[in-house]
């Protein structure tokens, strides 16, 4: 019993009480929890050695991965703040796995996850923000206006003059794509707006409507953005289902020992690279060489190298 006649709480009850107070303070945006409030929670407010016992419990919590610190200036009453509220990953992952997870969080530019993993706010390399910026092509406003007014578009693309009847405009992964019928062709083609130049829109209503157009696939890997290329991937058989889940049905697949080798017909290289990043070490790109080099160069840029 303390001098005030209040029962001191059992060790587990104290720990639970401390964590509840610290978590509630964080959730409500409070700067921290005064030591006096934690002492009262433990039943130590009148105990002569309450601060010593409190520091012992907080030290045990820190050893388990919780980051709890005194944010008061020297000489002022202690105020404790918890800046990391999820230690489950630290307990379950090896040091190498923790480092890989932190790197992935920085590459994903996820501030909320970085906070959970106790990463500093300025840890993400500067090039990451630029890598996910929206397409700011100067030609985009003219293309948007042409789609809205059904105006035929004239522009240069891959060095060739084009005359296109716009069908739709959409964005994917920060890049804008125009879909339309080129003069003399009944096939709906896709054009990357940032690659267009010398864009001129004709009078409203000059674009011919698309006839019996099949619905566009919602899967970006099926979009005809780039010239077709066959990409070969190798994956351990344990991850073969993950590959099919992220990339869809392959053009072909064969089993070689403990691995499965997939061949995909790729017409949207940027989308394919994005899915490969998501698969991570579950796949290895075996060819073609130019696609593998393109992927490695993009990764180096993302890493700030």
Short mmCIF file of C-alpha atoms in Angstrom, two decimals:
data_model
loop_
_atom_site.label_atom_id
_atom_site.label_comp_id
_atom_site.label_asym_id
_atom_site.label_seq_id
_atom_site.Cartn_x
_atom_site.Cartn_y
_atom_site.Cartn_z
CA UNK A 1 0.00 0.00 0.00
CA UNK A 2 1.18 3.57 -0.69
CA UNK A 3 0.92 6.34 1.85
CA UNK A 4 -2.33 7.44 0.29
CA UNK A 5 -3.77 4.00 0.87
CA UNK A 6 -3.99 3.10 -2.83
CA UNK A 7 -2.96 -0.34 -4.04
CA UNK A 8 0.05 -0.39 -6.34
CA UNK A 9 -0.85 -2.15 -9.58
CA UNK A 10 0.67 -5.48 -10.56
CA UNK A 11 3.54 -5.34 -13.12
CA UNK A 12 1.40 -6.40 -16.10
CA UNK A 13 -1.37 -4.00 -15.13
CA UNK A 14 1.16 -1.16 -14.90
CA UNK A 15 2.56 -1.93 -18.36
CA UNK A 16 -0.90 -2.08 -19.92
CA UNK A 17 -1.87 1.17 -18.21
CA UNK A 18 1.28 2.96 -19.42
CA UNK A 19 0.79 1.82 -23.02
CA UNK A 20 -2.87 2.84 -22.99
CA UNK A 21 -2.02 6.34 -21.77
CA UNK A 22 0.89 6.80 -24.22
CA UNK A 23 -1.09 5.48 -27.18
CA UNK A 24 -4.11 7.65 -26.35
CA UNK A 25 -1.89 10.73 -26.12
CA UNK A 26 -0.42 9.98 -29.55
CA UNK A 27 -3.85 9.36 -31.08
CA UNK A 28 -5.23 12.62 -29.70
CA UNK A 29 -2.24 14.67 -30.77
CA UNK A 30 -1.10 15.44 -27.22
CA UNK A 31 2.62 16.26 -26.90
CA UNK A 32 3.10 13.52 -24.29
CA UNK A 33 2.08 12.15 -20.90
CA UNK A 34 3.44 13.81 -17.74
CA UNK A 35 5.31 11.50 -15.37
CA UNK A 36 2.83 12.38 -12.63
CA UNK A 37 0.01 10.91 -14.74
CA UNK A 38 1.93 7.68 -15.28
CA UNK A 39 2.74 7.48 -11.57
CA UNK A 40 -0.93 7.90 -10.73
CA UNK A 41 -1.84 5.15 -13.19
CA UNK A 42 0.59 2.79 -11.41
CA UNK A 43 -0.50 3.80 -7.91
CA UNK A 44 2.90 5.34 -7.17
CA UNK A 45 1.99 9.00 -6.87
CA UNK A 46 2.77 8.97 -3.12
CA UNK A 47 5.64 6.48 -3.21
CA UNK A 48 9.13 7.78 -2.49
CA UNK A 49 10.75 5.64 -5.19
CA UNK A 50 7.95 5.92 -7.77
CA UNK A 51 10.11 7.61 -10.44
CA UNK A 52 12.77 4.90 -10.11
CA UNK A 53 10.14 2.16 -10.53
CA UNK A 54 8.57 4.02 -13.47
CA UNK A 55 11.92 4.33 -15.26
CA UNK A 56 12.52 0.61 -14.71
CA UNK A 57 9.22 -0.28 -16.39
CA UNK A 58 9.81 2.14 -19.27
CA UNK A 59 13.30 0.68 -19.79
CA UNK A 60 11.75 -2.78 -20.09
CA UNK A 61 9.29 -1.50 -22.70
CA UNK A 62 12.10 0.11 -24.70
CA UNK A 63 13.96 -3.20 -24.71
CA UNK A 64 10.90 -4.75 -26.41
CA UNK A 65 11.07 -2.23 -29.26
CA UNK A 66 8.81 0.60 -28.06
CA UNK A 67 10.36 4.03 -28.46
CA UNK A 68 9.44 6.05 -25.35
CA UNK A 69 11.39 9.20 -24.56
CA UNK A 70 11.33 12.14 -22.15
CA UNK A 71 10.71 15.25 -24.24
CA UNK A 72 10.96 17.80 -21.42
CA UNK A 73 13.84 20.25 -21.15
CA UNK A 74 16.47 19.55 -18.51
CA UNK A 75 15.29 20.54 -15.04
CA UNK A 76 11.56 20.39 -15.88
CA UNK A 77 9.10 17.66 -14.84
CA UNK A 78 9.35 14.66 -17.17
CA UNK A 79 6.87 14.25 -20.03
CA UNK A 80 7.03 10.95 -21.88
CA UNK A 81 6.13 10.48 -25.56
CA UNK A 82 5.80 7.27 -27.56
CA UNK A 83 6.90 7.81 -31.17
CA UNK A 84 6.63 4.22 -32.45
CA UNK A 85 3.46 2.29 -31.73
CA UNK A 86 3.99 -1.03 -33.51
CA UNK A 87 6.88 -3.24 -32.43
CA UNK A 88 5.50 -6.47 -33.86
CA UNK A 89 7.70 -6.36 -36.96
CA UNK A 90 10.80 -5.66 -34.91
CA UNK A 91 10.10 -8.70 -32.79
CA UNK A 92 9.41 -11.05 -35.71
CA UNK A 93 11.90 -9.96 -38.40
CA UNK A 94 15.64 -10.48 -38.50
CA UNK A 95 17.89 -7.37 -38.67
CA UNK A 96 18.38 -7.94 -42.40
CA UNK A 97 14.65 -8.24 -42.99
CA UNK A 98 14.04 -5.09 -40.96
CA UNK A 99 16.53 -3.18 -43.13
CA UNK A 100 14.89 -4.46 -46.33
CA UNK A 101 11.45 -3.44 -45.04
CA UNK A 102 12.63 0.06 -44.18
CA UNK A 103 14.15 0.44 -47.65
CA UNK A 104 10.89 -0.71 -49.27
CA UNK A 105 8.90 1.80 -47.21
CA UNK A 106 11.18 4.62 -48.35
CA UNK A 107 10.86 3.57 -52.00
CA UNK A 108 7.07 3.46 -51.63
CA UNK A 109 7.14 7.03 -50.25
CA UNK A 110 4.74 6.03 -47.43
CA UNK A 111 5.10 8.55 -44.62
CA UNK A 112 2.61 6.70 -42.41
CA UNK A 113 4.58 3.45 -42.58
CA UNK A 114 7.87 5.29 -42.10
CA UNK A 115 6.48 6.70 -38.88
CA UNK A 116 5.45 3.25 -37.68
CA UNK A 117 8.97 1.94 -38.35
CA UNK A 118 10.57 4.92 -36.58
CA UNK A 119 12.26 6.27 -39.73
CA UNK A 120 13.20 9.96 -39.78
CA UNK A 121 11.00 12.23 -41.88
CA UNK A 122 13.89 13.18 -44.21
CA UNK A 123 15.12 9.62 -44.77
CA UNK A 124 13.56 9.19 -48.23
CA UNK A 125 15.95 10.20 -51.06
CA UNK A 126 14.81 13.25 -53.02
CA UNK A 127 14.45 11.51 -56.43
CA UNK A 128 11.59 9.34 -55.10
CA UNK A 129 9.11 12.22 -55.03
CA UNK A 130 9.92 13.14 -58.59
CA UNK A 131 9.49 9.53 -59.75
CA UNK A 132 5.80 9.54 -58.86
CA UNK A 133 4.96 13.08 -60.01
CA UNK A 134 2.08 13.45 -62.43
CA UNK A 135 2.82 13.97 -66.10
CA UNK A 136 3.21 17.73 -66.60
CA UNK A 137 3.44 17.69 -70.41
CA UNK A 138 2.71 21.15 -71.87
CA UNK A 139 0.57 19.42 -74.52
CA UNK A 140 -1.85 17.93 -72.00
CA UNK A 141 -4.34 20.88 -71.80
CA UNK A 142 -4.79 20.88 -75.59
CA UNK A 143 -5.37 17.12 -75.62
CA UNK A 144 -7.91 17.35 -72.80
CA UNK A 145 -9.80 20.10 -74.64
CA UNK A 146 -9.83 18.07 -77.86
CA UNK A 147 -11.26 15.00 -76.12
CA UNK A 148 -13.99 17.08 -74.47
CA UNK A 149 -14.98 18.83 -77.70
CA UNK A 150 -14.57 15.80 -80.03
CA UNK A 151 -11.98 17.68 -82.04
CA UNK A 152 -9.59 15.94 -84.40
CA UNK A 153 -5.96 16.18 -83.25
CA UNK A 154 -2.80 16.72 -85.28
CA UNK A 155 0.57 16.09 -83.62
CA UNK A 156 3.98 14.54 -84.06
CA UNK A 157 4.68 11.21 -82.35
CA UNK A 158 7.90 9.20 -82.58
CA UNK A 159 8.97 11.64 -85.30
CA UNK A 160 5.91 10.97 -87.47
CA UNK A 161 2.98 13.36 -88.15
CA UNK A 162 -0.31 11.90 -86.89
CA UNK A 163 -3.98 12.78 -87.40
CA UNK A 164 -6.07 11.18 -84.68
CA UNK A 165 -9.75 11.12 -83.76
CA UNK A 166 -9.71 11.12 -79.91
CA UNK A 167 -11.73 8.51 -78.04
CA UNK A 168 -10.67 8.91 -74.41
CA UNK A 169 -7.93 10.10 -72.08
CA UNK A 170 -6.78 8.35 -68.94
CA UNK A 171 -3.94 8.41 -66.44
CA UNK A 172 -2.06 5.46 -65.01
CA UNK A 173 0.89 5.60 -62.60
CA UNK A 174 1.34 9.33 -63.16
CA UNK A 175 1.34 9.17 -66.97
CA UNK A 176 -1.43 10.29 -69.35
CA UNK A 177 -2.54 8.21 -72.33
CA UNK A 178 -4.67 9.27 -75.30
CA UNK A 179 -6.75 6.63 -77.04
CA UNK A 180 -7.98 7.32 -80.54
CA UNK A 181 -8.42 6.22 -84.17
CA UNK A 182 -5.66 7.37 -86.48
CA UNK A 183 -6.78 8.48 -89.94
CA UNK A 184 -6.94 5.48 -92.25
CA UNK A 185 -7.08 2.93 -89.43
CA UNK A 186 -10.02 1.36 -87.61
CA UNK A 187 -7.82 0.24 -84.72
CA UNK A 188 -7.93 2.25 -81.49
CA UNK A 189 -4.36 3.14 -80.61
CA UNK A 190 -2.82 4.54 -77.43
CA UNK A 191 -0.41 7.48 -77.33
CA UNK A 192 1.66 8.71 -74.39
CA UNK A 193 0.81 12.40 -74.11
CA UNK A 194 4.27 13.38 -72.87
CA UNK A 195 5.74 11.99 -76.12
CA UNK A 196 3.47 14.12 -78.29
CA UNK A 197 4.63 17.44 -79.78
CA UNK A 198 3.25 20.21 -82.00
CA UNK A 199 -0.30 19.40 -80.91
CA UNK A 200 -3.04 21.22 -82.84
CA UNK A 201 -6.77 20.66 -82.26
CA UNK A 202 -9.15 21.23 -85.15
CA UNK A 203 -12.70 22.61 -84.80
CA UNK A 204 -15.03 20.99 -82.22
CA UNK A 205 -16.99 18.04 -83.59
CA UNK A 206 -14.47 17.17 -86.33
CA UNK A 207 -13.50 13.86 -84.72
CA UNK A 208 -15.30 10.78 -86.01
CA UNK A 209 -16.96 8.65 -83.31
CA UNK A 210 -15.45 5.25 -82.54
CA UNK A 211 -17.50 2.39 -84.00
CA UNK A 212 -18.36 -0.71 -81.96
CA UNK A 213 -15.31 -0.32 -79.80
CA UNK A 214 -14.56 -3.22 -77.48
CA UNK A 215 -14.25 -2.24 -73.81
CA UNK A 216 -10.69 -1.41 -72.84
CA UNK A 217 -9.03 -3.82 -70.47
CA UNK A 218 -8.64 -2.50 -66.94
CA UNK A 219 -5.35 -4.40 -66.65
CA UNK A 220 -2.55 -1.99 -67.70
CA UNK A 221 -0.33 -4.87 -68.84
CA UNK A 222 -2.80 -5.43 -71.70
CA UNK A 223 -2.52 -1.88 -73.06
CA UNK A 224 -0.79 -1.44 -76.42
CA UNK A 225 1.60 1.34 -75.39
CA UNK A 226 4.95 0.02 -76.64
CA UNK A 227 6.14 -2.29 -79.38
CA UNK A 228 5.61 -5.92 -78.29
CA UNK A 229 8.53 -7.67 -76.58
CA UNK A 230 8.78 -11.12 -75.03
CA UNK A 231 10.07 -10.92 -71.44
CA UNK A 232 11.40 -14.06 -69.78
CA UNK A 233 11.12 -14.39 -65.99
CA UNK A 234 12.41 -17.10 -63.68
CA UNK A 235 10.79 -17.77 -60.30
CA UNK A 236 11.08 -20.46 -57.61
CA UNK A 237 8.09 -22.79 -57.90
CA UNK A 238 6.95 -21.72 -54.42
CA UNK A 239 6.26 -18.24 -55.82
CA UNK A 240 4.81 -19.25 -59.20
CA UNK A 241 1.25 -18.50 -58.07
CA UNK A 242 2.33 -15.01 -56.98
CA UNK A 243 3.75 -14.35 -60.44
CA UNK A 244 0.52 -15.41 -62.14
CA UNK A 245 -1.52 -13.35 -59.66
CA UNK A 246 0.41 -10.15 -60.39
CA UNK A 247 1.14 -10.63 -64.11
CA UNK A 248 -1.75 -12.77 -65.34
CA UNK A 249 -1.51 -15.81 -67.57
CA UNK A 250 1.88 -16.10 -69.33
CA UNK A 251 2.38 -16.74 -73.02
CA UNK A 252 4.24 -19.89 -72.00
CA UNK A 253 5.59 -21.52 -68.84
CA UNK A 254 7.98 -24.43 -68.30
CA UNK A 255 9.37 -26.08 -65.17
CA UNK A 256 13.15 -26.29 -64.85
CA UNK A 257 14.22 -28.05 -61.64
CA UNK A 258 12.97 -26.05 -58.67
CA UNK A 259 12.13 -23.03 -60.86
CA UNK A 260 9.39 -22.07 -63.25
CA UNK A 261 10.26 -20.03 -66.33
CA UNK A 262 7.60 -17.70 -67.72
CA UNK A 263 7.43 -15.83 -71.01
CA UNK A 264 5.17 -12.76 -71.19
CA UNK A 265 4.29 -10.70 -74.24
CA UNK A 266 4.71 -7.13 -72.99
CA UNK A 267 3.16 -4.11 -74.69
CA UNK A 268 3.35 -1.75 -71.69
CA UNK A 269 6.92 -1.79 -70.39
CA UNK A 270 6.37 0.70 -67.54
CA UNK A 271 3.46 -1.34 -66.15
CA UNK A 272 5.52 -4.54 -66.39
CA UNK A 273 8.43 -2.94 -64.53
CA UNK A 274 6.05 -1.77 -61.79
CA UNK A 275 4.66 -5.29 -61.28
CA UNK A 276 8.18 -6.77 -61.19
CA UNK A 277 9.11 -4.32 -58.42
CA UNK A 278 6.09 -5.53 -56.47
CA UNK A 279 7.15 -9.14 -56.90
CA UNK A 280 10.68 -8.26 -55.74
CA UNK A 281 13.06 -11.16 -55.25
CA UNK A 282 10.36 -13.67 -56.14
CA UNK A 283 11.28 -13.23 -59.81
CA UNK A 284 14.45 -12.75 -61.84
CA UNK A 285 14.42 -11.13 -65.28
CA UNK A 286 16.35 -13.27 -67.73
CA UNK A 287 15.72 -11.34 -70.91
CA UNK A 288 15.72 -9.56 -73.16
CA UNK A 289 18.87 -7.63 -72.23
CA UNK A 290 17.47 -4.19 -73.10
CA UNK A 291 14.44 -4.69 -70.86
CA UNK A 292 16.61 -5.88 -67.96
CA UNK A 293 18.98 -2.92 -68.40
CA UNK A 294 16.01 -0.55 -68.53
CA UNK A 295 14.68 -1.99 -65.26
CA UNK A 296 18.07 -1.75 -63.51
CA UNK A 297 18.54 1.84 -64.67
CA UNK A 298 15.14 2.84 -63.31
CA UNK A 299 15.87 1.17 -59.96
CA UNK A 300 19.19 3.02 -59.76
CA UNK A 301 17.38 6.31 -60.40
CA UNK A 302 14.78 5.53 -57.72
CA UNK A 303 17.59 4.76 -55.26
CA UNK A 304 19.27 8.10 -56.02
CA UNK A 305 22.36 6.56 -57.57
#
